[in-house]
mmCIF file with all atom_site columns, C-alpha atoms and ligand atoms in Angstrom:
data_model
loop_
_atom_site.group_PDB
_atom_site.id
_atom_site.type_symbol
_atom_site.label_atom_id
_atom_site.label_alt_id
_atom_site.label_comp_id
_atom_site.label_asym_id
_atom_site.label_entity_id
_atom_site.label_seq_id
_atom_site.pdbx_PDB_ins_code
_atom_site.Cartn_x
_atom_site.Cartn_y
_atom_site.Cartn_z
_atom_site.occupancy
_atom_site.B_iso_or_equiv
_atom_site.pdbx_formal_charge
_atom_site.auth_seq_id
_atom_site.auth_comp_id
_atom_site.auth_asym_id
_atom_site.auth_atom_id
_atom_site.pdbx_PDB_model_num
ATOM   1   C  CA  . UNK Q 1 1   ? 113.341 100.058 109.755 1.00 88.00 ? 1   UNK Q CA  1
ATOM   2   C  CA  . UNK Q 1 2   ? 115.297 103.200 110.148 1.00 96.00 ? 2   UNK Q CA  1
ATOM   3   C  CA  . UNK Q 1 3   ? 118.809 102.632 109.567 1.00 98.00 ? 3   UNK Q CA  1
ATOM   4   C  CA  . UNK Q 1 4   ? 122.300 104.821 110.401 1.00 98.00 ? 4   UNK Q CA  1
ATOM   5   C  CA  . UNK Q 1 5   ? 124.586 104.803 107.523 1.00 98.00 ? 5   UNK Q CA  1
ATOM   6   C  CA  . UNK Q 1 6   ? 128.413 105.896 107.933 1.00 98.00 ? 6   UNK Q CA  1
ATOM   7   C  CA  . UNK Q 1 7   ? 129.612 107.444 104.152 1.00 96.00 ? 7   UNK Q CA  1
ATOM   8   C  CA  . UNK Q 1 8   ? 133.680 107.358 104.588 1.00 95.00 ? 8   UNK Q CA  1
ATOM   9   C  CA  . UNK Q 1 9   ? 136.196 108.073 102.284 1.00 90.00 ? 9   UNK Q CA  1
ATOM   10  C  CA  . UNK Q 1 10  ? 139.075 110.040 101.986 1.00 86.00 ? 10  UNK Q CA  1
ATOM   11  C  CA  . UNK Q 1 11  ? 138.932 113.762 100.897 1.00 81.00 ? 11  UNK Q CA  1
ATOM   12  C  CA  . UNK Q 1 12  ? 137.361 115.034 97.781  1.00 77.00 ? 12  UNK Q CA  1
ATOM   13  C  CA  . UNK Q 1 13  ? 135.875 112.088 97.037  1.00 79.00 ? 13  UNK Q CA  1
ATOM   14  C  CA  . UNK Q 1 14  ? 132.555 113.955 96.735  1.00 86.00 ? 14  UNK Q CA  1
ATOM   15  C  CA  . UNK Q 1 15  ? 130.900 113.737 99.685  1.00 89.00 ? 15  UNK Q CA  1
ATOM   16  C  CA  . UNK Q 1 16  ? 129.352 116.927 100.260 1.00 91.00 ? 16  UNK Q CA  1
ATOM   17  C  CA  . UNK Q 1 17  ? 128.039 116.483 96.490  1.00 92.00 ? 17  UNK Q CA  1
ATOM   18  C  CA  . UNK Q 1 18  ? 126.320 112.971 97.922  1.00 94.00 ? 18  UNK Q CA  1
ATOM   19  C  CA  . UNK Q 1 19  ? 124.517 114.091 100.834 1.00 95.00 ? 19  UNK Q CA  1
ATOM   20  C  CA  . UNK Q 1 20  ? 123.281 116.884 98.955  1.00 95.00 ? 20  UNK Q CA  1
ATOM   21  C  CA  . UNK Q 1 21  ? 121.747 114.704 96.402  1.00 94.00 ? 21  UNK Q CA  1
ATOM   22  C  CA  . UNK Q 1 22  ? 119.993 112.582 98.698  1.00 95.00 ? 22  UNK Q CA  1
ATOM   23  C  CA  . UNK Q 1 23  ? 118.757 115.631 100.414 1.00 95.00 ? 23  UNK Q CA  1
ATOM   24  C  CA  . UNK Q 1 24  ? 116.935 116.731 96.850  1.00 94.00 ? 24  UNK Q CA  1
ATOM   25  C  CA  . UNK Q 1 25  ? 115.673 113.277 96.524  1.00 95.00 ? 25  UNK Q CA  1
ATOM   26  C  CA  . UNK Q 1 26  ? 113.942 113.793 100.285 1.00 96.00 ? 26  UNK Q CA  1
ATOM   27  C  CA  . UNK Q 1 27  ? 112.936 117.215 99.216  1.00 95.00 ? 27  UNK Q CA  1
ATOM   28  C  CA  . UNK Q 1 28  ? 111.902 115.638 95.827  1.00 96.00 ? 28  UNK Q CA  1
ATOM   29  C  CA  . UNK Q 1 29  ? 109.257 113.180 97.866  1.00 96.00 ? 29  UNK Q CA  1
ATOM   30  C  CA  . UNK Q 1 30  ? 107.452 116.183 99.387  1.00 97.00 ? 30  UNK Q CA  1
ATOM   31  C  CA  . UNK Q 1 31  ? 109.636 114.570 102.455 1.00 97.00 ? 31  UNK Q CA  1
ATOM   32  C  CA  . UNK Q 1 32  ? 111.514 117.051 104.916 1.00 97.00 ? 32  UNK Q CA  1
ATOM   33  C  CA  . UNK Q 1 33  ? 115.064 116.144 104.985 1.00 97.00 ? 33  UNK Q CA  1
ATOM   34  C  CA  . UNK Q 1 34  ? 117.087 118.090 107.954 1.00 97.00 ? 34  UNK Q CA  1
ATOM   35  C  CA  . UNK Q 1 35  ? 121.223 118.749 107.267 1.00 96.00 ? 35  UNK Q CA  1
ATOM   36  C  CA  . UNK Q 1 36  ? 123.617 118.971 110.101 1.00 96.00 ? 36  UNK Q CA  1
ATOM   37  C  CA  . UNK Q 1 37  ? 127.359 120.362 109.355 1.00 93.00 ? 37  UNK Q CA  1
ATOM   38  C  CA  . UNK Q 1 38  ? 130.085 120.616 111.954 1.00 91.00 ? 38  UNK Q CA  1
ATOM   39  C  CA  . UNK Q 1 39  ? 130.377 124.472 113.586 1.00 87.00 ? 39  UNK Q CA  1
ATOM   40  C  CA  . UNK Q 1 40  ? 134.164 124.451 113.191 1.00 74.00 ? 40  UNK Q CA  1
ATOM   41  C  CA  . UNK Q 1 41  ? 133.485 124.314 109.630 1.00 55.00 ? 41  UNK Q CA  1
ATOM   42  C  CA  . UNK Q 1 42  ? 133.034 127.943 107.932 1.00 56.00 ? 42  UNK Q CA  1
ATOM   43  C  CA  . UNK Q 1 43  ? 134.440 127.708 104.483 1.00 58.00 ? 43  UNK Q CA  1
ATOM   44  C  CA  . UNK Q 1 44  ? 131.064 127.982 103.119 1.00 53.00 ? 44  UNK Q CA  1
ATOM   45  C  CA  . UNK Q 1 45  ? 129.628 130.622 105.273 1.00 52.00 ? 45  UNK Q CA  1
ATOM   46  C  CA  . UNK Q 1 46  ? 127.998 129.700 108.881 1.00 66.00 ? 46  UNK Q CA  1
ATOM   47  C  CA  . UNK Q 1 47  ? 125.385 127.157 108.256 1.00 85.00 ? 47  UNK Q CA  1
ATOM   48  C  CA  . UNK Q 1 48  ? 125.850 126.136 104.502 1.00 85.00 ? 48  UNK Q CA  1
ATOM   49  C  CA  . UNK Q 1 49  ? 127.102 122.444 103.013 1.00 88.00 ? 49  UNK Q CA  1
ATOM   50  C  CA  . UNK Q 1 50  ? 128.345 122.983 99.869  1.00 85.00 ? 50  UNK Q CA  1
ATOM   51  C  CA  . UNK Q 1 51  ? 129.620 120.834 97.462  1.00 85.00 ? 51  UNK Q CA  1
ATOM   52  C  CA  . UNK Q 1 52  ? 133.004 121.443 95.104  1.00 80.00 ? 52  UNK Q CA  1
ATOM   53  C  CA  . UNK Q 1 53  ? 130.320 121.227 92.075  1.00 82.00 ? 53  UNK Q CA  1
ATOM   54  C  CA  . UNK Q 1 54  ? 128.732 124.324 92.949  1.00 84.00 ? 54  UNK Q CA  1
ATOM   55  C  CA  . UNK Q 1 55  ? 125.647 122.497 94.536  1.00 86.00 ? 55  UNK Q CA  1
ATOM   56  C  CA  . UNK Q 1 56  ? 124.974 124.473 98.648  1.00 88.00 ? 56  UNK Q CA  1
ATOM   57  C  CA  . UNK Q 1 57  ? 121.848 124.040 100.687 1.00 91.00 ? 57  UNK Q CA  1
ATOM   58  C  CA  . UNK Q 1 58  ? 121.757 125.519 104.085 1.00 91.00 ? 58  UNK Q CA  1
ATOM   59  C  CA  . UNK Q 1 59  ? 122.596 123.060 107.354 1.00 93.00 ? 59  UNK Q CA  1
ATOM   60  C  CA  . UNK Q 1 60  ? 122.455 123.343 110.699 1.00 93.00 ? 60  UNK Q CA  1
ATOM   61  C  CA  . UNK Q 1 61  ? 125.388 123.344 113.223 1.00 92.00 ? 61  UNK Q CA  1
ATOM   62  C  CA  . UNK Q 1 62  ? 126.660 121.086 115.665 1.00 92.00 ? 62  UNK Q CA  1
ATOM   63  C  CA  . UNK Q 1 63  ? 128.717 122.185 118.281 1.00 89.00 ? 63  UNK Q CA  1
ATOM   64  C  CA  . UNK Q 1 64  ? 130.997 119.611 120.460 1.00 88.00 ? 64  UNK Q CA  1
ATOM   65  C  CA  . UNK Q 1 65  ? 129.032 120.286 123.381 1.00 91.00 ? 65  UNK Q CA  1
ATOM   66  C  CA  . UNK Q 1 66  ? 125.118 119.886 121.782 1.00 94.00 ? 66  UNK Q CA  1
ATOM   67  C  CA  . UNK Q 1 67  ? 123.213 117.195 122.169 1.00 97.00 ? 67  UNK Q CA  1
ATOM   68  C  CA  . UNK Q 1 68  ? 122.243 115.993 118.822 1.00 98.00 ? 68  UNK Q CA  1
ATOM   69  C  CA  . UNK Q 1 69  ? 118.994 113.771 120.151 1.00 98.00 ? 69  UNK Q CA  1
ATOM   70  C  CA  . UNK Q 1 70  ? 117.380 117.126 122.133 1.00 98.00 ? 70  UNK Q CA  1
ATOM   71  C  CA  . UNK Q 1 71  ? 118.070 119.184 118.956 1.00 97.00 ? 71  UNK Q CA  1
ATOM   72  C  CA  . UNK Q 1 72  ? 116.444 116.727 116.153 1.00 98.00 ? 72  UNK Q CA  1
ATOM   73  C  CA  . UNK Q 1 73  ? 113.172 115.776 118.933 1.00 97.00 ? 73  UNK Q CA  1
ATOM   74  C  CA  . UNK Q 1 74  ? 112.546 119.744 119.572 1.00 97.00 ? 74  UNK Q CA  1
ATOM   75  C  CA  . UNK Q 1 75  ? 112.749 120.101 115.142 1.00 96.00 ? 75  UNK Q CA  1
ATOM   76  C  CA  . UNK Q 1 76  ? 110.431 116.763 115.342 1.00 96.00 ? 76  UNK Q CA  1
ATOM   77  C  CA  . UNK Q 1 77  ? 107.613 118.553 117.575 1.00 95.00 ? 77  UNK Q CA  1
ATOM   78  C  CA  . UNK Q 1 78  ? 107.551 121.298 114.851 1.00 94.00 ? 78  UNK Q CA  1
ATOM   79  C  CA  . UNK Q 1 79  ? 107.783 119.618 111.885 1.00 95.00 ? 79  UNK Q CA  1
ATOM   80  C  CA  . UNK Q 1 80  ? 108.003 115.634 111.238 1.00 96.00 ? 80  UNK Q CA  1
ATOM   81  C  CA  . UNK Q 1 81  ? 111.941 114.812 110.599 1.00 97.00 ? 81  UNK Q CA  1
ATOM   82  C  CA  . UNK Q 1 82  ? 112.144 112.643 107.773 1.00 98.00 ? 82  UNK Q CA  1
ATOM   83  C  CA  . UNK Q 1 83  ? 116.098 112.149 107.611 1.00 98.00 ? 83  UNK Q CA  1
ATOM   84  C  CA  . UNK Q 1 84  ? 119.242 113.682 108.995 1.00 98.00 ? 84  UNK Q CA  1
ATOM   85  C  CA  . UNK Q 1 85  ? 122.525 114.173 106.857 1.00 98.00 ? 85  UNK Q CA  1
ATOM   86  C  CA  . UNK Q 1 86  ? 125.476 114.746 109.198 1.00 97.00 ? 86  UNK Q CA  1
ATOM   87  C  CA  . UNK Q 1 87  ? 128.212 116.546 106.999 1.00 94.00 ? 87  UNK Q CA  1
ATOM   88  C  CA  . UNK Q 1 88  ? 131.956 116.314 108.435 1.00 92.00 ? 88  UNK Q CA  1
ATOM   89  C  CA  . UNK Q 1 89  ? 130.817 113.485 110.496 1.00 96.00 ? 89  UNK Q CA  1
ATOM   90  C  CA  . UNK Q 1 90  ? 134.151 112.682 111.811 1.00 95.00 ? 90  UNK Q CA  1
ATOM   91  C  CA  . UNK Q 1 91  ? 133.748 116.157 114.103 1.00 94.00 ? 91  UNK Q CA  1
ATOM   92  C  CA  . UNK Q 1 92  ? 130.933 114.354 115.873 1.00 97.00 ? 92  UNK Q CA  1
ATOM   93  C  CA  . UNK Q 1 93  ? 132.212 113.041 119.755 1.00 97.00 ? 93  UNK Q CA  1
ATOM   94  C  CA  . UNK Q 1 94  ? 131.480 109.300 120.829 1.00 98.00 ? 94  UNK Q CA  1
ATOM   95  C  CA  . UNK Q 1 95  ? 128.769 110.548 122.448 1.00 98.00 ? 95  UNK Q CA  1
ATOM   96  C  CA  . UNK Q 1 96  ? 127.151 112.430 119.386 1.00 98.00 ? 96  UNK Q CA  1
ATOM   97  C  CA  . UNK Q 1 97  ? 127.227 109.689 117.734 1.00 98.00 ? 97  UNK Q CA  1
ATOM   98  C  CA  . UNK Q 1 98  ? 125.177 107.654 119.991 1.00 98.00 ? 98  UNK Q CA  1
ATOM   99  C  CA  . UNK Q 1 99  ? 122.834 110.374 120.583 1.00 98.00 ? 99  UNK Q CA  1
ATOM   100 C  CA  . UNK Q 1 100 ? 121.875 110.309 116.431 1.00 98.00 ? 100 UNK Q CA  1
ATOM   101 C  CA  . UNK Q 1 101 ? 121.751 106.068 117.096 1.00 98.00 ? 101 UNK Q CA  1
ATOM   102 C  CA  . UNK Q 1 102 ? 118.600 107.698 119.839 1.00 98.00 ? 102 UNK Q CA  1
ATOM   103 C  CA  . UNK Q 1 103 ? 117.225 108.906 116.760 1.00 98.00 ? 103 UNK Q CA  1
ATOM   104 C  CA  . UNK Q 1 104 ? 117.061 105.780 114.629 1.00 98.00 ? 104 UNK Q CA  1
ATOM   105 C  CA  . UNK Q 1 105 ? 116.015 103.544 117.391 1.00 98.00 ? 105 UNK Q CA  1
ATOM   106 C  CA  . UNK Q 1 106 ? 113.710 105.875 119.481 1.00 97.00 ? 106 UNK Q CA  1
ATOM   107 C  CA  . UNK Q 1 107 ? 112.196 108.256 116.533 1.00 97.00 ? 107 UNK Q CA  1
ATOM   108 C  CA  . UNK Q 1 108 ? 112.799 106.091 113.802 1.00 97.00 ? 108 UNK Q CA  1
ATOM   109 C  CA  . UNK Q 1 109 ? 114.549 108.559 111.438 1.00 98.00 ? 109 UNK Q CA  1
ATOM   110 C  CA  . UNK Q 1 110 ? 116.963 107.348 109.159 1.00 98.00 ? 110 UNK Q CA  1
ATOM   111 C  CA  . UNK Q 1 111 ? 120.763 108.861 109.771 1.00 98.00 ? 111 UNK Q CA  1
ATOM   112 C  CA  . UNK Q 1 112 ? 122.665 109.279 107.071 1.00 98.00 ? 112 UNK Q CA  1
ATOM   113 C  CA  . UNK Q 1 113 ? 127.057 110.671 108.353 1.00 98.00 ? 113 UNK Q CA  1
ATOM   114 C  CA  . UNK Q 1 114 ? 129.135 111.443 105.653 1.00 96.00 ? 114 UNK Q CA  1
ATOM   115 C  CA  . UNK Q 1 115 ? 132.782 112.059 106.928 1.00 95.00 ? 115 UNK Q CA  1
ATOM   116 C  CA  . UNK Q 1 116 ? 136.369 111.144 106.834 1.00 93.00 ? 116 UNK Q CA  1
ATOM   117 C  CA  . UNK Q 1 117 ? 137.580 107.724 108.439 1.00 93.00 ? 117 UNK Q CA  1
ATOM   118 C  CA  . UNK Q 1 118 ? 141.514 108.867 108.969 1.00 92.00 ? 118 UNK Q CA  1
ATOM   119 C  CA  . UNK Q 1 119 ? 143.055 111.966 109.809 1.00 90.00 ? 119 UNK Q CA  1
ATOM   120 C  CA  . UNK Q 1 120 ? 146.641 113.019 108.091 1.00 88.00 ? 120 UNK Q CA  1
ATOM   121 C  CA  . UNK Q 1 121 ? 148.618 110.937 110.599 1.00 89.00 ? 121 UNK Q CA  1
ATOM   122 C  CA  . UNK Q 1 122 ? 146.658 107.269 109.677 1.00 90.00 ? 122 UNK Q CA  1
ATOM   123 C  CA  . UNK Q 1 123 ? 144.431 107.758 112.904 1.00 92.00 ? 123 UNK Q CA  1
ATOM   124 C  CA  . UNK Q 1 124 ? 140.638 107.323 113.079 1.00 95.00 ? 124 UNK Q CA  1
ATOM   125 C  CA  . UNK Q 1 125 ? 138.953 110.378 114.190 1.00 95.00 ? 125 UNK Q CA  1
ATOM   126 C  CA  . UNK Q 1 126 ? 136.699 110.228 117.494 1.00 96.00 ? 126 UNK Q CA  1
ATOM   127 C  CA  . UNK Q 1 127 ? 133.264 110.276 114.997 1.00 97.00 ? 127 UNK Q CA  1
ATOM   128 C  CA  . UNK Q 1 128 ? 134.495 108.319 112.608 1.00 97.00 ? 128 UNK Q CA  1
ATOM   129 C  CA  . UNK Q 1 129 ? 135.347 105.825 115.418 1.00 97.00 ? 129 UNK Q CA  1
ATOM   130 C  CA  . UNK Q 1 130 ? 131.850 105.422 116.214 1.00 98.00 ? 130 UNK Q CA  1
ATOM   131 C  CA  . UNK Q 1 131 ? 130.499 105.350 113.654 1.00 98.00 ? 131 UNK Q CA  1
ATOM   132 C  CA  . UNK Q 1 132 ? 132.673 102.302 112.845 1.00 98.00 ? 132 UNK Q CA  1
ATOM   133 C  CA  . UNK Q 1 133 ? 131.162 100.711 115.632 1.00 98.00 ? 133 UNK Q CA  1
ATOM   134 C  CA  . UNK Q 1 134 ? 127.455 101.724 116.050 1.00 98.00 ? 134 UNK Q CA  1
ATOM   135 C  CA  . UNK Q 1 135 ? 126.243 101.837 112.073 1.00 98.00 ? 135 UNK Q CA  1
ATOM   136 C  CA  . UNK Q 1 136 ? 124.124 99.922  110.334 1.00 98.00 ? 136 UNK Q CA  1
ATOM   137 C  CA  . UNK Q 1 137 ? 125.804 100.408 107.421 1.00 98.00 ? 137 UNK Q CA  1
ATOM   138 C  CA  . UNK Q 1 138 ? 129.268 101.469 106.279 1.00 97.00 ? 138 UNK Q CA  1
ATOM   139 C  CA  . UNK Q 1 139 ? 129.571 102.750 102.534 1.00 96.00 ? 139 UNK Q CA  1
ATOM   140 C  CA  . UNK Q 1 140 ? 132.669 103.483 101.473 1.00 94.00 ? 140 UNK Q CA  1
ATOM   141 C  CA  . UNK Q 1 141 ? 132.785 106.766 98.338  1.00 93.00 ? 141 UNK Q CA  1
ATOM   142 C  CA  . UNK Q 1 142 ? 135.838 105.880 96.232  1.00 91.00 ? 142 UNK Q CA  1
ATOM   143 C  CA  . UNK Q 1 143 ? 138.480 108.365 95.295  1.00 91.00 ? 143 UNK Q CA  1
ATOM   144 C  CA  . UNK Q 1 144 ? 141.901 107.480 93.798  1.00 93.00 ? 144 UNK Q CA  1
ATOM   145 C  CA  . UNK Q 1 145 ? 145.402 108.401 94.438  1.00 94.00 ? 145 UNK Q CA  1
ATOM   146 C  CA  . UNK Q 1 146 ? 147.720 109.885 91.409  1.00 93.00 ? 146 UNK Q CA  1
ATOM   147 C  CA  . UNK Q 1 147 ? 148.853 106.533 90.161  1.00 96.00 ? 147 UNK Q CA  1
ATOM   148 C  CA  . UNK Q 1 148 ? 145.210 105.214 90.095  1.00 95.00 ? 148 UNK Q CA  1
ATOM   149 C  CA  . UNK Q 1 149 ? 145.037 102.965 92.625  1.00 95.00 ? 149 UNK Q CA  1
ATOM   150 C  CA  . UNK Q 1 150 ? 142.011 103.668 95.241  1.00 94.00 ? 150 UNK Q CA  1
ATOM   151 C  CA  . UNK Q 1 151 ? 142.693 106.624 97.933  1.00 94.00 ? 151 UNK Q CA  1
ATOM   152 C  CA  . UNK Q 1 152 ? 142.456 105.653 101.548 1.00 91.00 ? 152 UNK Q CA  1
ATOM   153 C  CA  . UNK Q 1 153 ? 144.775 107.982 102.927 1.00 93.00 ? 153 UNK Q CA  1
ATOM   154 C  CA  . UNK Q 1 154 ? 145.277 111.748 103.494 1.00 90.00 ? 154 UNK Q CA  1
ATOM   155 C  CA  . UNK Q 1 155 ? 148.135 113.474 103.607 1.00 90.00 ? 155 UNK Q CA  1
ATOM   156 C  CA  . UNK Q 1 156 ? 148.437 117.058 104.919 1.00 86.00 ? 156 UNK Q CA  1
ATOM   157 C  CA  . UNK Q 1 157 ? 151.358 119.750 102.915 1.00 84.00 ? 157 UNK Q CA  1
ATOM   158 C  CA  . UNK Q 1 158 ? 152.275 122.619 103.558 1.00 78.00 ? 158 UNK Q CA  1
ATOM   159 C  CA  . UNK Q 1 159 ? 152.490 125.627 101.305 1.00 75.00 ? 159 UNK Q CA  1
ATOM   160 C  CA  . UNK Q 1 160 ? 155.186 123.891 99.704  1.00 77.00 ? 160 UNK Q CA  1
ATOM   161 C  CA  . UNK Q 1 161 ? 153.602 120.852 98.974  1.00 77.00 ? 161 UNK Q CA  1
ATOM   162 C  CA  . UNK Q 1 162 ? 155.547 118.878 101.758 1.00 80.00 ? 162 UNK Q CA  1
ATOM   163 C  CA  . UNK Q 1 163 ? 154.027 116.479 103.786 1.00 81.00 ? 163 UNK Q CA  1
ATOM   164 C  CA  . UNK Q 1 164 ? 153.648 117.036 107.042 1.00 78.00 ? 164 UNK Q CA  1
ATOM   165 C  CA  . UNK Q 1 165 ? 153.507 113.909 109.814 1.00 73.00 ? 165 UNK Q CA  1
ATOM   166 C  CA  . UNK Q 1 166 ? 152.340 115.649 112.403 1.00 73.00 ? 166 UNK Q CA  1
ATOM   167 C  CA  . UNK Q 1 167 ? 150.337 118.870 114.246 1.00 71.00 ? 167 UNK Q CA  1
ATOM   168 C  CA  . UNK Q 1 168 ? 146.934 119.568 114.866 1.00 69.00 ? 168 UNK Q CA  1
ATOM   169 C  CA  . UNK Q 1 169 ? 144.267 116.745 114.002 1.00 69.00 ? 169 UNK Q CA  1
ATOM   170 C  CA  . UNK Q 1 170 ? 141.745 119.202 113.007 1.00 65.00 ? 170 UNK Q CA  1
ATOM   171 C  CA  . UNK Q 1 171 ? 142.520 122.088 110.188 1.00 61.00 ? 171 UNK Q CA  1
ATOM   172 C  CA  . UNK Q 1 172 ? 139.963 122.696 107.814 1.00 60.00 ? 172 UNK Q CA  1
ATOM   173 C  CA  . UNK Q 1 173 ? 141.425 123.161 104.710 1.00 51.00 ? 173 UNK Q CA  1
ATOM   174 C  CA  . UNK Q 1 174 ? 140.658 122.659 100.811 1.00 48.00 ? 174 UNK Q CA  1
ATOM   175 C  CA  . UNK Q 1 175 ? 142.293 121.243 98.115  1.00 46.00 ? 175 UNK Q CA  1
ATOM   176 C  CA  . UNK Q 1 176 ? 145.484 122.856 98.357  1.00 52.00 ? 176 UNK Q CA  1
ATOM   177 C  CA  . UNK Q 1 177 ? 146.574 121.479 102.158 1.00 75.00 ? 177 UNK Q CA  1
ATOM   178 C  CA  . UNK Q 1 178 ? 144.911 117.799 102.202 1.00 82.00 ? 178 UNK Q CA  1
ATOM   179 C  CA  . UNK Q 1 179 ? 145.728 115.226 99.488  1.00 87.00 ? 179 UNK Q CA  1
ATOM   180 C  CA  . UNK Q 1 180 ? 144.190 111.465 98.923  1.00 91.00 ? 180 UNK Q CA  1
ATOM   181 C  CA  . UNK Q 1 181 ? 147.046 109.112 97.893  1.00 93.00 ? 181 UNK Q CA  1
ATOM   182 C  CA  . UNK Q 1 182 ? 146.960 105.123 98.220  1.00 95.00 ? 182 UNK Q CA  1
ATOM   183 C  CA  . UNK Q 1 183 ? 148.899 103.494 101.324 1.00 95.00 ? 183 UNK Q CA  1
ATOM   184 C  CA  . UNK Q 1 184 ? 152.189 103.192 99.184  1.00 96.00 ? 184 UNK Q CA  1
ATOM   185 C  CA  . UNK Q 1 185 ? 152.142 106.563 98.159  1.00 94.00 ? 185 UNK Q CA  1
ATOM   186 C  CA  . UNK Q 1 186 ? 151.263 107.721 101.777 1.00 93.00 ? 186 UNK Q CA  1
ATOM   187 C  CA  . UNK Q 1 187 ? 153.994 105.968 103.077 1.00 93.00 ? 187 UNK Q CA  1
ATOM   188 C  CA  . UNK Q 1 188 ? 156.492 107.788 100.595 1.00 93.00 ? 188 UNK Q CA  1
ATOM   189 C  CA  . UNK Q 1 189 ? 155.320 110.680 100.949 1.00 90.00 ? 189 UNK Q CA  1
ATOM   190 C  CA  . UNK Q 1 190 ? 156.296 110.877 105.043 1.00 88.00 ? 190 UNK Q CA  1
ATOM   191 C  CA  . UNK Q 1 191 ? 159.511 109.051 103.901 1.00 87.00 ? 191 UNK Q CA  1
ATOM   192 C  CA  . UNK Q 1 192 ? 158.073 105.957 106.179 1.00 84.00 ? 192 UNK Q CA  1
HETATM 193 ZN ZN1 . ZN  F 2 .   ? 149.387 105.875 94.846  1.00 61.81 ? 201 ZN  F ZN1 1
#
């Protein structure tokens, strides 16, 4: 049975590096793997996943607005869909996310979302949400804070390195405006 996974962590735990992989081990298989990335998403050029180790394939884009069933049924009638890896999977709406559980149940393709769970301020995002709630099966990629403990939060500084509690939910950054830290440290760090 096809299955919808939900890949969460905190950032730069090497997600992107993940879904690539699995991707090559589709491709690997003579199988036709199909990668989906979030529109608001640029850093790599339009239409690229790319991973901090240098690994990139090209992805489609999602927009709020699409819907994800349509898109991956018109790519079906082409060419058979084997799986689809949703990058920056916390972008996707409620409704998104259902739409890719159409695809597991009605064309029996596996999907496989790799995203955040928590934004900067300790809140689930809107994908991440549902995913929560509609996967088969949650995986969580471990990353670790500075005094080793495991990572599960992200906090957001600005060009100082200060925190920042709150703001916009959604800036894409890189390394230098998002860092994982444990709770503790998370706490500290917005002097809670
Ligand atoms: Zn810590």
């Amino acid at each position: 049975m096809a299955q919808m996974y939900f890949y969460y962590s905190a950032m730069n735990a090497g997600k992107s590096t993940t879904l690539l992989q699995s991707s090559f081990n589709y491709q690997e298989r003579g199988m036709n793997p199909v990668i989906f990335t979030a529109a608001i998403d640029d850093r790599a050029g339009v239409g690229y996943v790319s991973s901090r180790i240098g690994l990139e394939a090209q992805a489609e884009l999602y927009a709020p607005g699409d819907d994800l069933y349509v898109r991956v049924c018109e790519m079906n009638q082409s060419e058979k869909v084997d799986c689809i890896l949703v990058d920056e999977c916390q972008f996707l709406s409620k409704a998104q996310v259902y739409q890719l559980t159409e695809v597991v149940d009605k064309l029996r393709v596996p999907v496989l979302c790799y995203g955040l769970r928590t934004d900067f301020r300790g809140e689930l995002f809107e994908g991440s949400q549902a995913l929560l709630a509609l996967a088969d099966k949650l995986v969580e990629l471990k990353t670790i804070c500075h005094c080793g403990r495991k990572a599960n939060m992200v906090i957001r500084t600005d060009a100082e390195g200060n925190a920042i509690a709150d703001g916009d939910q959604v800036v894409i950054g890189g390394n230098e405006r998002y860092v994982s830290v444990c709770r503790k440290h998370y706490k500290e760090a917005l002097g809670l």
